[in-house]
């Protein structure tokens, strides 16, 4: 059986396990005040070109989104996102559980435009009843998006400019950031991304770590009380150095980008291979998630040899499915997958 | 420098890292629906003598407490605990952040009695204004307590009986459960504990795991919706098998109890050694936390050779400090500590 | 200047003020445990044909919605409503502030159908990831809707049947209920409404009271802990008898329906009069809110002689506006309004 | 039967009902944007000597406390109060429901001292684990307190100075403020009170209004977003002018103080009369709540002729009970009460 269900099916970069073994009996300080977290934070700030940034190591994506969002929003403020955003549907109401409304804008291929955002905020304040409504208090996007797509540097800059115009913090969910940075044709570097937002996170769980997400406050003033808000949110690992070690390894020797490249190479091979076999690409994703529209009969056939992710049913007879690669996907598995079509 | 600050300073049982290495490239299902979580859950249920229990693997203690508590309480209900309970002070308001009041009862050595609990609940309903107040909706204790002390089997049974009398769920925080079970004179086994409560958790983070706590619903009816509430609370690790593997190792060949015994042996050696040197024991703890009252001058001297935990200042000139051992503490370190006095 | 902005611009039925004056120096018990609340509750239960119902008197609409919803939902459950529902947009995130997501379904003229609801719930549980998502935990509709429209008895029964099929409580917001019951062609009586849901409220604020909404739990089992949840929500008036008195007056001699009829008569006169003048009706509302599509130039002209409510802009050059009547609207004001066109 | 149970048993100043009758068919703007709220706010600001203050009209005490507190606190911050504070016990967890911990300090006669507060905050930040704990983010007192006692001007200034030292907002609950200002020997005027805090409220419900509390932000910068937070909290009355009218009447011709004086006169008569009859005063309250320690047998006798409030049981055989007067208490009722002893 082949496995393309998701990008969190394997363990981690082998150098991480090796390091964890080396230091297993070291006595480290808890809660992130250890040397590995310190070292990883320095490397991340250097890689972002943001010496004044503040870096925190959290555990997983949903937790990171809800903790950052609750830290940035005042009561009665909400978070604007694309309608397909992870926080809008797949986090079991984590944002609402922290007291805040998610304000979705209808997107295209998982993205919103600066113009849409500007219109949304402008129209909000034009409504004579705006004081009775949830204020757009921050903007959330993901890069890559839930549909594998990427923003261009210009698009990010434009979204950021709208946020700055309305003094709204801009937060980028980078759960799959490595796969965005390693895409073949992107013009967005890690430094560009850091320049274009107020806070973002670098995904570890899906990109070579056992667990862990590195939150980077490029606007350090937003980091106020964040440690305590994390603690309150159950988002402080006692043995935080376990996450510190992982990001320290991933941000050494450009490992993070290097291992991400494998996911892109294998995903592009899937795209090319399945298009050659005549499959119907649902949208053109440049990253590790590849989407195809197939008949429901074909779906049943695929289930006999490969795991995939189900996305949506565009009509009664077809499904959109996802093949997902990771830093650990073997090209031989990709070849095997293609050979089945 | 010697380190007795806490029990979460080292990594994990070496067999865990070995296993993680072995399966690093295996493709596992996410969110806890994998074979390692299933296997670990079976072993835990067997060890508890509770074939119908439901087991969930969460990440850390504060998260586990707040997630279980929010799942069990209706709005306007609160959780009764001892005034020194972890949820009362050291979780940054995690319980309140989920909308619930902590209702502390003044304890002795970290414990409350069944009589105190009965009086508390009875007096609550005697108050003619009780409908204007936060109802005692569940009871939380920790075993071992924050002061290292243990409940006897009889004490647990009595607390449980009061809870049953008032139809209030009884939740036991077992963040250090191994060290309670391995104590020399305890009459409480894992099965006893499971018999005496509605839900409890088996601490991994402090007892041989990198991270992870195993929540056991001995009353399976309380587990309703718990997965979704975990997700909402950021308490689902994408790669949950990483926690599953750890509990699978710890509940194989009685590892959990075996490694816990080292913490007890070393702690008892500290107790005996320091008492012999004339130190003033603050209270008589049978587990891995040992507390001594020392002068503030002595504190300064200790800081030159050993880390410890500060607890409280009983007066202007003295401090109560804690020496904490773990599954990984070396007896040679204990000998070195004692030799400094 | 004429005023058709809303239905909460005047005071209350004069008999209410008279009664308040009569009893001004009486000494009444607080928090709703007084004879006026008791009497009003009895009259309401009789009018609903529900002797076992539980009645609570709350203060205003947003408060009532959020208090009932938080009382009925478990953590991680959400409330299904039409996309134009009051709770979805005009309550400043009150539902989210209580920790719950609003789950909007796209409606037509402010209404959803039983079929839509059934599809929504069915598709939810078909999604393999449903455990990661907010569960539809109750259904909220308003009758009349925010667009003045009414459900037929059959439509309410069908919605209720879907709710019962999935064991989901059905809650009807009756902030303007009087105007629904008094509509000329409705086949829905108060008893029908009570038969078709698990909990609903009878609006006072907009229908002849100074303030107050009467919540009726037709399923008394859902009322558990509701007094304390109200208290926690700031939804208990110390002098609750002030609300009790008002509902006691309104449910004496059929006052509630009688005074509601005036709002319908005046609204129907507006509809007939403005249609005769050639205005473009936006939708056909049988209740006290009448909607017209007018040019923005016309809007400016209207502003010189009448207050109205702005609803939406269907295009660049037109607006949809609302003329709203109440129990207190004078027919002479309606005639004056029509004469301006 | 005589009634001294509480100060919310009667209606309101008769001029209020008269005014409500006069304007019953006026058409007023909703949500507090009407002329009566504007006029009342101006009068209150003038009476406080705070032309830049911001005034909001809310509905009741619990609601006002929780809405102000949630507006001022960041996530993970708590509110310091005396252990007998209303928010600590009698609001059914309203503060916790908004996500915040109440941090009680043990008081004497319902009061805390500046020194206690300073020690509390200082010790908090001395704790090396303070980042793991709920931060004292604001201070709440009530004046008069729940035990009827009053702060002196010097005591308020000292508490305020501690708050300013730590940059913590200072909030005074004035649910019974009139009765504090009208006490015979107080040196605290309304202007003093306004000078000594950042936000406070002037109680209407217990002091001559049907309902309503006037929140005064003497520091207008704290008022940011407050209207929307009120809306979110169900704390905006649609017909807010009903509250506006009441405060407009109460702040005309010094009515608020004048009617408060009756409560003091009658309470002092109770104190003098019952002391003369040999009753045991529990503490010396200068305001409208008078507390006596009586045997439980005596309690039963009292129940045959007078309502009172039960406070606490100091021992097995005695109770502390409260006789409470109001702006509407008749001196003849007081005489009758005394005559029973």
Short mmCIF file of N, CA and C in Angstrom, two decimals, chain C residues 207-253:
data_model
loop_
_atom_site.label_atom_id
_atom_site.label_comp_id
_atom_site.label_asym_id
_atom_site.label_seq_id
_atom_site.Cartn_x
_atom_site.Cartn_y
_atom_site.Cartn_z
N UNK C 207 -42.20 44.48 21.39
CA UNK C 207 -43.65 44.27 21.29
C UNK C 207 -44.35 44.72 22.57
N UNK C 208 -44.19 45.99 22.90
CA UNK C 208 -45.03 46.55 23.94
C UNK C 208 -44.46 46.62 25.34
N UNK C 209 -43.22 46.13 25.54
CA UNK C 209 -42.61 46.23 26.86
C UNK C 209 -41.47 47.25 26.83
N UNK C 210 -41.10 47.74 28.02
CA UNK C 210 -39.92 48.59 28.10
C UNK C 210 -38.67 47.78 27.81
N UNK C 211 -38.72 46.56 28.29
CA UNK C 211 -37.59 45.63 28.15
C UNK C 211 -38.09 44.27 28.57
N UNK C 212 -37.40 43.24 28.13
CA UNK C 212 -37.73 41.91 28.61
C UNK C 212 -38.10 40.93 27.50
N UNK C 213 -37.65 39.70 27.69
CA UNK C 213 -37.94 38.60 26.77
C UNK C 213 -38.29 37.39 27.65
N UNK C 214 -39.34 36.69 27.27
CA UNK C 214 -39.76 35.53 28.06
C UNK C 214 -39.31 34.25 27.38
N UNK C 215 -38.36 33.57 28.00
CA UNK C 215 -37.85 32.32 27.44
C UNK C 215 -38.75 31.18 27.91
N UNK C 216 -39.19 30.37 26.98
CA UNK C 216 -40.07 29.25 27.30
C UNK C 216 -39.38 27.95 26.91
N UNK C 217 -39.05 27.13 27.91
CA UNK C 217 -38.49 25.81 27.63
C UNK C 217 -39.66 24.85 27.51
N UNK C 218 -40.06 24.55 26.29
CA UNK C 218 -41.15 23.58 26.14
C UNK C 218 -40.64 22.19 26.48
N UNK C 219 -39.33 21.98 26.31
CA UNK C 219 -38.71 20.76 26.84
C UNK C 219 -38.07 21.13 28.16
N UNK C 220 -38.74 20.85 29.28
CA UNK C 220 -38.22 21.34 30.57
C UNK C 220 -36.88 20.72 30.95
N UNK C 221 -36.52 19.60 30.34
CA UNK C 221 -35.24 18.98 30.72
C UNK C 221 -34.06 19.85 30.29
N UNK C 222 -34.29 20.72 29.31
CA UNK C 222 -33.20 21.60 28.85
C UNK C 222 -32.98 22.78 29.78
N UNK C 223 -33.86 22.96 30.73
CA UNK C 223 -33.79 24.14 31.59
C UNK C 223 -32.79 23.99 32.74
N UNK C 224 -32.25 22.80 32.87
CA UNK C 224 -31.32 22.48 33.96
C UNK C 224 -30.25 23.56 34.15
N UNK C 225 -30.06 24.00 35.39
CA UNK C 225 -29.01 24.99 35.73
C UNK C 225 -29.24 26.35 35.07
N UNK C 226 -30.37 26.58 34.42
CA UNK C 226 -30.48 27.79 33.61
C UNK C 226 -30.43 29.07 34.45
N UNK C 227 -30.98 29.00 35.65
CA UNK C 227 -30.92 30.22 36.47
C UNK C 227 -29.46 30.62 36.73
N UNK C 228 -28.64 29.65 37.09
CA UNK C 228 -27.24 29.97 37.39
C UNK C 228 -26.48 30.41 36.14
N UNK C 229 -26.78 29.79 35.03
CA UNK C 229 -26.14 30.22 33.78
C UNK C 229 -26.57 31.64 33.42
N UNK C 230 -27.82 31.98 33.70
CA UNK C 230 -28.26 33.37 33.49
C UNK C 230 -27.47 34.32 34.39
N UNK C 231 -27.37 33.93 35.66
CA UNK C 231 -26.64 34.78 36.60
C UNK C 231 -25.20 35.00 36.10
N UNK C 232 -24.57 33.93 35.72
CA UNK C 232 -23.20 33.98 35.20
C UNK C 232 -23.10 34.88 33.97
N UNK C 233 -24.19 34.94 33.22
CA UNK C 233 -24.22 35.71 31.98
C UNK C 233 -24.72 37.14 32.19
N UNK C 234 -24.91 37.55 33.42
CA UNK C 234 -25.43 38.90 33.66
C UNK C 234 -26.86 39.06 33.18
N UNK C 235 -27.61 37.94 33.15
CA UNK C 235 -28.94 37.95 32.57
C UNK C 235 -30.03 37.72 33.61
N UNK C 236 -29.78 38.21 34.83
CA UNK C 236 -30.80 38.18 35.87
C UNK C 236 -30.97 39.61 36.38
N UNK C 237 -32.14 40.15 36.19
CA UNK C 237 -32.40 41.50 36.70
C UNK C 237 -32.72 41.38 38.19
N UNK C 238 -32.07 42.19 39.02
CA UNK C 238 -32.36 42.13 40.46
C UNK C 238 -33.87 42.34 40.66
N UNK C 239 -34.39 43.38 40.05
CA UNK C 239 -35.83 43.65 40.17
C UNK C 239 -36.57 42.98 39.01
N UNK C 240 -36.47 41.67 38.95
CA UNK C 240 -37.07 40.94 37.83
C UNK C 240 -38.58 41.14 37.75
N UNK C 241 -39.21 41.51 38.89
CA UNK C 241 -40.65 41.67 38.82
C UNK C 241 -41.04 42.78 37.83
N UNK C 242 -40.09 43.66 37.53
CA UNK C 242 -40.39 44.70 36.54
C UNK C 242 -40.66 44.06 35.17
N UNK C 243 -39.96 42.99 34.87
CA UNK C 243 -40.24 42.27 33.63
C UNK C 243 -41.49 41.41 33.82
N UNK C 244 -41.60 40.80 34.99
CA UNK C 244 -42.78 39.97 35.27
C UNK C 244 -44.07 40.75 35.08
N UNK C 245 -44.10 41.95 35.64
CA UNK C 245 -45.29 42.80 35.52
C UNK C 245 -45.64 43.05 34.06
N UNK C 246 -44.61 43.29 33.26
CA UNK C 246 -44.87 43.62 31.86
C UNK C 246 -45.49 42.44 31.11
N UNK C 247 -44.92 41.25 31.32
CA UNK C 247 -45.50 40.10 30.63
C UNK C 247 -46.86 39.75 31.22
N UNK C 248 -47.03 40.04 32.51
CA UNK C 248 -48.34 39.78 33.11
C UNK C 248 -49.40 40.66 32.43
N UNK C 249 -49.08 41.90 32.21
CA UNK C 249 -50.01 42.80 31.50
C UNK C 249 -50.19 42.33 30.05
N UNK C 250 -49.10 42.01 29.39
CA UNK C 250 -49.18 41.66 27.96
C UNK C 250 -49.94 40.35 27.74
N UNK C 251 -49.88 39.45 28.72
CA UNK C 251 -50.61 38.18 28.57
C UNK C 251 -51.95 38.17 29.33
N UNK C 252 -52.45 39.38 29.59
CA UNK C 252 -53.80 39.52 30.13
C UNK C 252 -54.69 40.03 29.01
N UNK C 253 -55.89 39.52 28.91
CA UNK C 253 -56.85 39.99 27.91
C UNK C 253 -56.29 39.99 26.50
#
